[in-house]
């Protein structure tokens, strides 16, 4: 890479990570469209269309939103999170669970529980567990497929992921991304930076649906 190219890449990455230090990741400007590089568990696989066999929420949601973050994790996942990146719900963490403008608007209109892990730093995550109807679920799917998420079926749920990787001016690599999942009328939206616990979203889906 030429010196000029390296300066441009480093400057872009530094701008993102510097803001992340204050509250995990920068909040998007209203209406701004993110430009992350999509990836799935198999690196650069092309985004997959949501399976036609995926469950469709009923017109009127029948599931109640969880009352507290204590209700959305299995005992094993809760222990892992408390060990690897406490605390739960630090008031200084302002990380949003998505950077997609249509999804942010939707989050304001549906029953939602927010949970975060970590301190205001370069490592943490934020999750919203929301209840949506069929039309809202369609909006979510359309937004994810049109913005480069890679989607796949996981049991009776659809899980979509997108990631970015970069290097700061200090040559420190970082990773950030989103995981969006739908199961029936339950929508789990998570944004993370340098902390993406294995099986995190799947654990929430299984626990909330019990």
Short mmCIF file of C-alpha atoms in Angstrom, two decimals:
data_model
loop_
_atom_site.label_atom_id
_atom_site.label_comp_id
_atom_site.label_asym_id
_atom_site.label_seq_id
_atom_site.Cartn_x
_atom_site.Cartn_y
_atom_site.Cartn_z
CA UNK A 1 0.00 0.00 0.00
CA UNK A 2 1.35 3.46 -0.88
CA UNK A 3 2.04 6.03 1.91
CA UNK A 4 -0.91 8.11 0.72
CA UNK A 5 -3.30 5.13 0.80
CA UNK A 6 -2.14 4.16 4.28
CA UNK A 7 -2.72 7.70 5.56
CA UNK A 8 -6.26 7.72 4.16
CA UNK A 9 -7.11 4.29 5.64
CA UNK A 10 -5.61 5.17 9.02
CA UNK A 11 -7.39 8.51 9.17
CA UNK A 12 -10.75 6.92 8.41
CA UNK A 13 -10.26 4.18 11.02
CA UNK A 14 -9.03 6.62 13.64
CA UNK A 15 -12.11 8.79 13.26
CA UNK A 16 -14.32 5.80 14.03
CA UNK A 17 -12.28 4.43 16.95
CA UNK A 18 -11.69 7.82 18.61
CA UNK A 19 -15.44 8.36 18.90
CA UNK A 20 -15.86 4.76 20.06
CA UNK A 21 -13.68 5.39 23.13
CA UNK A 22 -16.24 7.80 24.59
CA UNK A 23 -19.20 5.42 24.45
CA UNK A 24 -18.29 2.18 22.70
CA UNK A 25 -19.12 3.42 19.17
CA UNK A 26 -20.26 6.70 17.62
CA UNK A 27 -23.95 7.30 17.28
CA UNK A 28 -25.03 7.76 13.66
CA UNK A 29 -26.19 11.12 12.42
CA UNK A 30 -29.96 11.17 11.82
CA UNK A 31 -30.75 9.81 8.37
CA UNK A 32 -27.15 8.82 7.69
CA UNK A 33 -26.64 5.62 5.75
CA UNK A 34 -23.80 3.42 7.10
CA UNK A 35 -21.28 1.91 4.72
CA UNK A 36 -19.90 -1.16 6.49
CA UNK A 37 -18.37 -4.17 4.79
CA UNK A 38 -20.74 -7.09 5.03
CA UNK A 39 -19.49 -10.39 6.35
CA UNK A 40 -20.91 -13.60 7.71
CA UNK A 41 -19.36 -16.43 9.67
CA UNK A 42 -17.77 -17.53 6.37
CA UNK A 43 -15.99 -14.20 5.81
CA UNK A 44 -17.07 -12.42 2.61
CA UNK A 45 -20.08 -14.50 1.60
CA UNK A 46 -22.70 -12.56 -0.35
CA UNK A 47 -25.80 -11.55 1.58
CA UNK A 48 -28.40 -14.28 1.46
CA UNK A 49 -32.05 -13.66 0.88
CA UNK A 50 -34.29 -14.49 3.81
CA UNK A 51 -35.68 -17.99 3.42
CA UNK A 52 -39.27 -18.14 2.26
CA UNK A 53 -39.79 -20.81 4.95
CA UNK A 54 -38.81 -18.43 7.75
CA UNK A 55 -41.57 -17.98 10.34
CA UNK A 56 -43.77 -14.93 9.87
CA UNK A 57 -45.01 -13.05 12.94
CA UNK A 58 -48.74 -12.82 13.43
CA UNK A 59 -50.44 -9.57 12.48
CA UNK A 60 -50.79 -8.75 16.18
CA UNK A 61 -47.82 -9.69 18.41
CA UNK A 62 -48.66 -12.26 21.08
CA UNK A 63 -45.36 -12.12 22.96
CA UNK A 64 -44.74 -9.64 25.77
CA UNK A 65 -41.47 -7.73 25.91
CA UNK A 66 -39.12 -8.94 28.69
CA UNK A 67 -39.45 -6.92 31.88
CA UNK A 68 -35.71 -6.83 32.68
CA UNK A 69 -32.32 -7.92 31.37
CA UNK A 70 -32.36 -10.74 33.93
CA UNK A 71 -34.97 -12.47 31.75
CA UNK A 72 -33.11 -12.61 28.42
CA UNK A 73 -29.98 -14.68 29.17
CA UNK A 74 -29.44 -18.29 30.14
CA UNK A 75 -27.48 -18.83 33.36
CA UNK A 76 -24.43 -19.93 31.36
CA UNK A 77 -24.47 -16.87 29.05
CA UNK A 78 -25.03 -14.49 31.98
CA UNK A 79 -22.00 -15.96 33.76
CA UNK A 80 -19.88 -15.59 30.61
CA UNK A 81 -20.85 -11.94 30.14
CA UNK A 82 -20.23 -11.07 33.78
CA UNK A 83 -16.79 -12.68 33.58
CA UNK A 84 -15.69 -11.32 30.21
CA UNK A 85 -17.06 -7.76 30.06
CA UNK A 86 -19.00 -6.39 33.04
CA UNK A 87 -20.99 -4.52 34.10
CA UNK A 88 -24.55 -4.90 32.89
CA UNK A 89 -26.15 -1.58 31.92
CA UNK A 90 -23.41 0.89 32.76
CA UNK A 91 -25.23 4.26 32.51
CA UNK A 92 -22.32 5.77 30.57
CA UNK A 93 -22.71 3.38 27.62
CA UNK A 94 -24.70 5.14 24.91
CA UNK A 95 -23.97 2.68 22.11
CA UNK A 96 -27.02 2.14 19.88
CA UNK A 97 -28.08 -1.38 18.92
CA UNK A 98 -28.08 -0.48 15.19
CA UNK A 99 -26.86 2.23 12.84
CA UNK A 100 -29.60 1.61 10.26
CA UNK A 101 -31.90 4.67 10.17
CA UNK A 102 -35.16 2.77 9.38
CA UNK A 103 -34.48 0.39 12.27
CA UNK A 104 -33.75 3.23 14.68
CA UNK A 105 -37.10 4.76 13.79
CA UNK A 106 -38.81 1.42 14.34
CA UNK A 107 -37.19 0.97 17.76
CA UNK A 108 -38.91 4.16 18.90
CA UNK A 109 -42.31 2.71 18.02
CA UNK A 110 -42.24 -0.82 19.46
CA UNK A 111 -42.04 -2.35 22.98
CA UNK A 112 -38.32 -2.62 23.69
CA UNK A 113 -35.92 -3.64 26.45
CA UNK A 114 -32.32 -2.34 26.26
CA UNK A 115 -29.33 -4.16 27.78
CA UNK A 116 -25.63 -3.29 27.48
CA UNK A 117 -22.37 -4.89 28.62
CA UNK A 118 -19.09 -3.14 29.33
CA UNK A 119 -18.00 0.36 30.24
CA UNK A 120 -17.75 3.42 27.96
CA UNK A 121 -14.68 2.24 26.07
CA UNK A 122 -13.50 0.53 22.92
CA UNK A 123 -15.02 -2.83 23.98
CA UNK A 124 -18.69 -3.62 24.59
CA UNK A 125 -22.12 -4.28 23.16
CA UNK A 126 -25.69 -3.01 23.32
CA UNK A 127 -28.83 -5.06 22.69
CA UNK A 128 -32.51 -4.25 22.25
CA UNK A 129 -35.10 -7.00 22.56
CA UNK A 130 -38.28 -5.79 20.86
CA UNK A 131 -41.70 -7.12 19.93
CA UNK A 132 -42.85 -6.48 16.35
CA UNK A 133 -45.83 -7.25 14.13
CA UNK A 134 -45.74 -8.78 10.64
CA UNK A 135 -45.43 -5.45 8.79
CA UNK A 136 -42.63 -4.29 11.06
CA UNK A 137 -40.79 -7.59 10.60
CA UNK A 138 -40.99 -7.07 6.84
CA UNK A 139 -39.46 -3.60 7.24
CA UNK A 140 -36.60 -5.13 9.23
CA UNK A 141 -35.90 -7.82 6.63
CA UNK A 142 -36.06 -5.38 3.74
CA UNK A 143 -33.67 -2.99 5.49
CA UNK A 144 -31.16 -5.73 6.27
CA UNK A 145 -31.08 -7.22 2.78
CA UNK A 146 -30.79 -3.78 1.15
CA UNK A 147 -27.91 -2.62 3.36
CA UNK A 148 -25.56 -5.55 2.85
CA UNK A 149 -26.26 -7.83 5.82
CA UNK A 150 -25.60 -11.52 5.35
CA UNK A 151 -28.63 -13.50 6.54
CA UNK A 152 -29.11 -17.17 7.31
CA UNK A 153 -31.65 -19.38 9.03
CA UNK A 154 -30.82 -20.59 12.54
CA UNK A 155 -33.49 -23.05 13.60
CA UNK A 156 -36.79 -21.19 13.33
CA UNK A 157 -35.08 -17.78 13.42
CA UNK A 158 -33.40 -15.58 10.81
CA UNK A 159 -30.04 -14.13 11.91
CA UNK A 160 -28.31 -11.36 9.91
CA UNK A 161 -24.80 -10.03 10.46
CA UNK A 162 -22.51 -7.29 9.22
CA UNK A 163 -18.98 -6.41 10.32
CA UNK A 164 -16.24 -3.83 9.85
CA UNK A 165 -12.53 -4.17 10.51
CA UNK A 166 -10.01 -1.36 10.69
CA UNK A 167 -6.73 -0.14 12.14
CA UNK A 168 -6.27 2.96 14.28
CA UNK A 169 -3.49 5.54 13.86
CA UNK A 170 -1.63 3.60 16.57
CA UNK A 171 -1.82 0.48 14.40
CA UNK A 172 -4.28 -1.16 16.79
CA UNK A 173 -6.77 -3.37 14.92
CA UNK A 174 -10.44 -3.22 15.83
CA UNK A 175 -13.66 -4.96 14.84
CA UNK A 176 -17.26 -3.78 15.10
CA UNK A 177 -20.56 -5.00 13.76
CA UNK A 178 -24.25 -5.70 14.17
CA UNK A 179 -26.31 -8.84 14.63
CA UNK A 180 -30.03 -8.58 13.83
CA UNK A 181 -32.35 -11.53 14.43
CA UNK A 182 -36.06 -12.30 14.04
CA UNK A 183 -37.92 -15.21 15.59
CA UNK A 184 -41.69 -15.00 15.40
CA UNK A 185 -42.55 -11.57 16.77
CA UNK A 186 -39.27 -11.22 18.70
CA UNK A 187 -36.59 -8.94 17.24
CA UNK A 188 -33.10 -8.96 18.79
CA UNK A 189 -30.88 -6.07 17.68
CA UNK A 190 -27.23 -5.93 18.82
CA UNK A 191 -24.31 -3.64 18.00
CA UNK A 192 -20.83 -4.54 19.27
CA UNK A 193 -17.23 -3.35 19.21
CA UNK A 194 -14.35 -5.72 19.93
CA UNK A 195 -16.74 -7.96 21.89
CA UNK A 196 -18.93 -10.48 20.08
CA UNK A 197 -19.58 -13.47 22.38
CA UNK A 198 -20.18 -16.74 20.54
CA UNK A 199 -23.83 -17.76 20.56
CA UNK A 200 -24.96 -14.49 22.18
CA UNK A 201 -27.96 -13.73 19.96
CA UNK A 202 -29.01 -17.37 19.69
CA UNK A 203 -28.99 -17.62 23.50
CA UNK A 204 -31.31 -14.60 23.80
CA UNK A 205 -33.72 -16.01 21.21
CA UNK A 206 -33.89 -19.38 22.98
CA UNK A 207 -34.30 -17.83 26.45
CA UNK A 208 -36.95 -15.26 25.54
CA UNK A 209 -39.02 -17.87 23.70
CA UNK A 210 -39.12 -20.29 26.64
#
